[in-house]
């Protein structure tokens, strides 16, 4: 996927109506990915949206808060997807497969947010932002880890324990996602087919019949 910078919005005149937070977040997400944490300034974000810096400060006190909300929204969506999968009456292996398929699909459908959450460890210098994002990631991974523990509890792991197996599965999916995002011009197979083949190999090798 090629990251393209859209044309800058015309400056919004006074009285144009309520400035939507979502519009600020979309613009900020593009700038954070394109220019990094240091390069993303309140002025640049405001110019991208077409408002003054003062107007933007009415919605967010600083860029750390903007970045945190972007990450929070992405992780909250992913956690809701996991919650719905966990609520389905399916066996543990099908549940793990469904969660990994959903994870890859979500990441490839939201590449900028995924980069901010999982690929930009040096982007933010706010300890508050880093701790909050890490907590969201921990909660999301814990839900997935619980599904893997169900398989381990049945004695079906060929190697390793539930913690190692969950981390290995997550890392494999992250590798697929990161490569496809970083190398959009490569002649990739369809994402659904790549995900299926990868998970078939991983789960077949990890889980005993």
Short mmCIF file of C-alpha atoms in Angstrom, two decimals:
data_model
loop_
_atom_site.label_atom_id
_atom_site.label_comp_id
_atom_site.label_asym_id
_atom_site.label_seq_id
_atom_site.Cartn_x
_atom_site.Cartn_y
_atom_site.Cartn_z
CA UNK A 1 0.00 0.00 0.00
CA UNK A 2 1.47 3.36 -1.03
CA UNK A 3 1.12 6.15 1.48
CA UNK A 4 -0.02 9.21 -0.44
CA UNK A 5 -0.52 12.65 0.97
CA UNK A 6 -3.92 14.05 0.06
CA UNK A 7 -4.37 17.61 -1.00
CA UNK A 8 -4.38 19.97 1.93
CA UNK A 9 -7.81 21.11 3.04
CA UNK A 10 -8.72 24.71 2.46
CA UNK A 11 -8.69 26.80 5.61
CA UNK A 12 -12.10 26.52 7.23
CA UNK A 13 -13.70 29.86 7.86
CA UNK A 14 -15.15 30.78 11.21
CA UNK A 15 -18.68 29.53 11.62
CA UNK A 16 -18.18 26.54 9.30
CA UNK A 17 -19.49 24.28 12.04
CA UNK A 18 -18.18 21.75 14.50
CA UNK A 19 -14.69 20.42 13.80
CA UNK A 20 -14.91 16.66 13.97
CA UNK A 21 -12.31 14.92 16.09
CA UNK A 22 -12.26 12.10 13.56
CA UNK A 23 -11.02 14.49 10.87
CA UNK A 24 -8.10 15.55 13.08
CA UNK A 25 -7.25 11.94 13.90
CA UNK A 26 -7.24 10.88 10.25
CA UNK A 27 -4.94 13.75 9.28
CA UNK A 28 -2.65 13.16 12.26
CA UNK A 29 -2.41 9.45 11.52
CA UNK A 30 -1.14 10.15 8.00
CA UNK A 31 1.40 12.71 9.23
CA UNK A 32 2.71 10.55 12.08
CA UNK A 33 3.38 7.70 9.65
CA UNK A 34 4.84 9.90 6.90
CA UNK A 35 7.01 12.20 9.05
CA UNK A 36 7.52 10.40 12.35
CA UNK A 37 6.78 11.58 15.85
CA UNK A 38 9.17 14.53 15.83
CA UNK A 39 8.11 15.67 12.36
CA UNK A 40 4.42 15.65 13.23
CA UNK A 41 3.63 19.04 14.72
CA UNK A 42 0.35 20.56 15.80
CA UNK A 43 0.76 23.20 13.09
CA UNK A 44 1.20 20.56 10.36
CA UNK A 45 -1.81 18.62 11.57
CA UNK A 46 -3.91 21.79 11.77
CA UNK A 47 -2.83 22.83 8.25
CA UNK A 48 -3.72 19.38 6.92
CA UNK A 49 -7.21 19.65 8.39
CA UNK A 50 -7.60 23.29 7.33
CA UNK A 51 -7.96 24.97 10.73
CA UNK A 52 -5.83 27.09 12.99
CA UNK A 53 -3.60 25.58 15.65
CA UNK A 54 -5.76 27.32 18.24
CA UNK A 55 -8.86 25.56 16.95
CA UNK A 56 -7.10 22.20 17.08
CA UNK A 57 -6.03 22.79 20.69
CA UNK A 58 -9.72 23.04 21.58
CA UNK A 59 -9.95 19.31 20.86
CA UNK A 60 -6.53 18.00 21.90
CA UNK A 61 -4.05 19.53 24.37
CA UNK A 62 -0.96 18.15 22.57
CA UNK A 63 0.17 15.70 19.91
CA UNK A 64 0.78 12.96 22.48
CA UNK A 65 -2.93 12.94 23.24
CA UNK A 66 -3.73 12.74 19.54
CA UNK A 67 -1.35 9.82 19.05
CA UNK A 68 -2.69 8.04 22.12
CA UNK A 69 -6.26 8.34 20.87
CA UNK A 70 -5.30 6.93 17.46
CA UNK A 71 -3.64 3.96 19.14
CA UNK A 72 -6.48 3.56 21.63
CA UNK A 73 -9.11 3.45 18.90
CA UNK A 74 -7.16 0.88 16.90
CA UNK A 75 -6.58 -1.40 19.87
CA UNK A 76 -10.17 -1.01 21.08
CA UNK A 77 -11.48 -2.13 17.68
CA UNK A 78 -9.19 -5.13 17.73
CA UNK A 79 -10.21 -6.06 21.27
CA UNK A 80 -13.88 -5.87 20.29
CA UNK A 81 -13.22 -8.22 17.36
CA UNK A 82 -11.52 -10.65 19.74
CA UNK A 83 -14.39 -10.38 22.23
CA UNK A 84 -16.91 -11.36 19.55
CA UNK A 85 -14.79 -14.32 18.43
CA UNK A 86 -14.34 -15.51 22.01
CA UNK A 87 -18.12 -15.42 22.47
CA UNK A 88 -18.70 -17.80 19.55
CA UNK A 89 -19.41 -21.47 20.45
CA UNK A 90 -16.45 -22.93 18.54
CA UNK A 91 -13.57 -25.23 19.49
CA UNK A 92 -10.27 -23.71 20.72
CA UNK A 93 -8.33 -24.33 17.50
CA UNK A 94 -11.03 -22.71 15.36
CA UNK A 95 -11.07 -19.82 17.83
CA UNK A 96 -7.32 -19.27 17.61
CA UNK A 97 -7.45 -19.46 13.82
CA UNK A 98 -10.34 -16.98 13.66
CA UNK A 99 -8.54 -14.52 15.95
CA UNK A 100 -5.35 -14.65 13.87
CA UNK A 101 -7.26 -14.27 10.61
CA UNK A 102 -9.10 -11.28 12.06
CA UNK A 103 -5.84 -9.78 13.34
CA UNK A 104 -4.20 -9.93 9.91
CA UNK A 105 -7.31 -8.60 8.15
CA UNK A 106 -7.65 -5.75 10.63
CA UNK A 107 -3.98 -4.78 10.32
CA UNK A 108 -3.96 -4.81 6.52
CA UNK A 109 -7.21 -2.86 6.47
CA UNK A 110 -5.79 -0.24 8.87
CA UNK A 111 -2.08 -0.08 7.93
CA UNK A 112 -1.37 3.38 9.32
CA UNK A 113 -2.87 2.66 12.72
CA UNK A 114 -1.08 -0.69 12.77
CA UNK A 115 2.25 0.99 12.11
CA UNK A 116 1.67 3.45 14.93
CA UNK A 117 0.77 0.75 17.44
CA UNK A 118 3.09 -2.11 16.48
CA UNK A 119 5.87 -0.75 14.26
CA UNK A 120 6.78 2.65 15.71
CA UNK A 121 8.39 1.96 19.08
CA UNK A 122 10.64 5.01 18.83
CA UNK A 123 7.98 7.36 17.54
CA UNK A 124 6.65 8.69 20.83
CA UNK A 125 8.66 9.96 23.76
CA UNK A 126 5.80 10.41 26.20
CA UNK A 127 6.01 7.81 28.96
CA UNK A 128 2.26 8.17 29.50
CA UNK A 129 1.57 7.41 25.86
CA UNK A 130 3.92 4.44 25.79
CA UNK A 131 2.54 2.93 29.00
CA UNK A 132 -1.07 3.39 27.94
CA UNK A 133 -0.49 1.84 24.52
CA UNK A 134 1.44 -1.07 26.02
CA UNK A 135 -1.45 -1.75 28.38
CA UNK A 136 -3.92 -1.84 25.48
CA UNK A 137 -1.65 -4.25 23.63
CA UNK A 138 -1.28 -6.41 26.72
CA UNK A 139 -5.04 -6.70 27.14
CA UNK A 140 -5.50 -7.64 23.49
CA UNK A 141 -2.74 -10.25 23.60
CA UNK A 142 -4.10 -11.67 26.87
CA UNK A 143 -7.41 -12.46 25.18
CA UNK A 144 -5.60 -14.28 22.39
CA UNK A 145 -3.32 -16.03 24.88
CA UNK A 146 -6.34 -17.33 26.74
CA UNK A 147 -7.54 -19.10 23.59
CA UNK A 148 -4.11 -20.72 23.14
CA UNK A 149 -4.13 -21.82 26.79
CA UNK A 150 -7.32 -23.74 26.10
CA UNK A 151 -5.44 -25.80 23.51
CA UNK A 152 -2.51 -26.32 25.88
CA UNK A 153 -4.89 -27.43 28.64
CA UNK A 154 -6.06 -30.23 26.36
CA UNK A 155 -2.44 -31.42 26.03
CA UNK A 156 -2.36 -30.77 22.29
CA UNK A 157 0.74 -28.59 21.91
CA UNK A 158 3.51 -30.51 20.16
CA UNK A 159 6.20 -28.23 21.55
CA UNK A 160 6.61 -25.33 23.96
CA UNK A 161 4.02 -23.99 26.35
CA UNK A 162 0.97 -21.78 25.88
CA UNK A 163 2.93 -18.55 26.34
CA UNK A 164 5.60 -19.46 23.81
CA UNK A 165 3.07 -20.80 21.32
CA UNK A 166 0.92 -17.66 21.52
CA UNK A 167 3.93 -15.38 21.05
CA UNK A 168 5.22 -17.42 18.10
CA UNK A 169 1.84 -17.31 16.36
CA UNK A 170 1.53 -13.56 16.94
CA UNK A 171 5.09 -12.92 15.72
CA UNK A 172 4.48 -14.89 12.53
CA UNK A 173 1.36 -12.88 11.72
CA UNK A 174 3.16 -9.63 12.50
CA UNK A 175 5.90 -10.59 10.05
CA UNK A 176 3.41 -11.16 7.25
CA UNK A 177 1.64 -7.89 8.01
CA UNK A 178 4.81 -5.80 8.33
CA UNK A 179 6.28 -7.12 5.08
CA UNK A 180 3.11 -6.47 3.08
CA UNK A 181 2.84 -2.95 4.47
CA UNK A 182 6.54 -2.17 3.98
CA UNK A 183 6.81 -3.72 0.49
CA UNK A 184 3.55 -2.84 -1.28
CA UNK A 185 5.03 -3.24 -4.79
CA UNK A 186 6.09 -6.85 -4.32
CA UNK A 187 4.05 -9.39 -6.27
CA UNK A 188 2.22 -10.68 -3.20
CA UNK A 189 -0.33 -13.47 -3.32
CA UNK A 190 -3.82 -12.45 -2.16
CA UNK A 191 -3.73 -11.68 1.59
CA UNK A 192 -6.45 -14.18 2.46
CA UNK A 193 -4.55 -16.96 0.66
CA UNK A 194 -1.24 -16.04 2.30
CA UNK A 195 -2.89 -15.99 5.71
CA UNK A 196 -4.54 -19.37 5.12
CA UNK A 197 -1.32 -21.04 3.98
CA UNK A 198 0.70 -19.58 6.84
CA UNK A 199 -1.82 -20.58 9.49
CA UNK A 200 -2.21 -24.08 8.03
CA UNK A 201 1.53 -24.60 8.36
CA UNK A 202 1.82 -23.06 11.81
CA UNK A 203 -1.16 -24.78 13.39
CA UNK A 204 -0.43 -28.16 11.76
CA UNK A 205 3.12 -28.07 13.10
CA UNK A 206 2.20 -26.79 16.54
CA UNK A 207 -1.00 -28.63 17.43
CA UNK A 208 -1.43 -32.39 17.63
CA UNK A 209 -4.57 -33.99 16.19
#
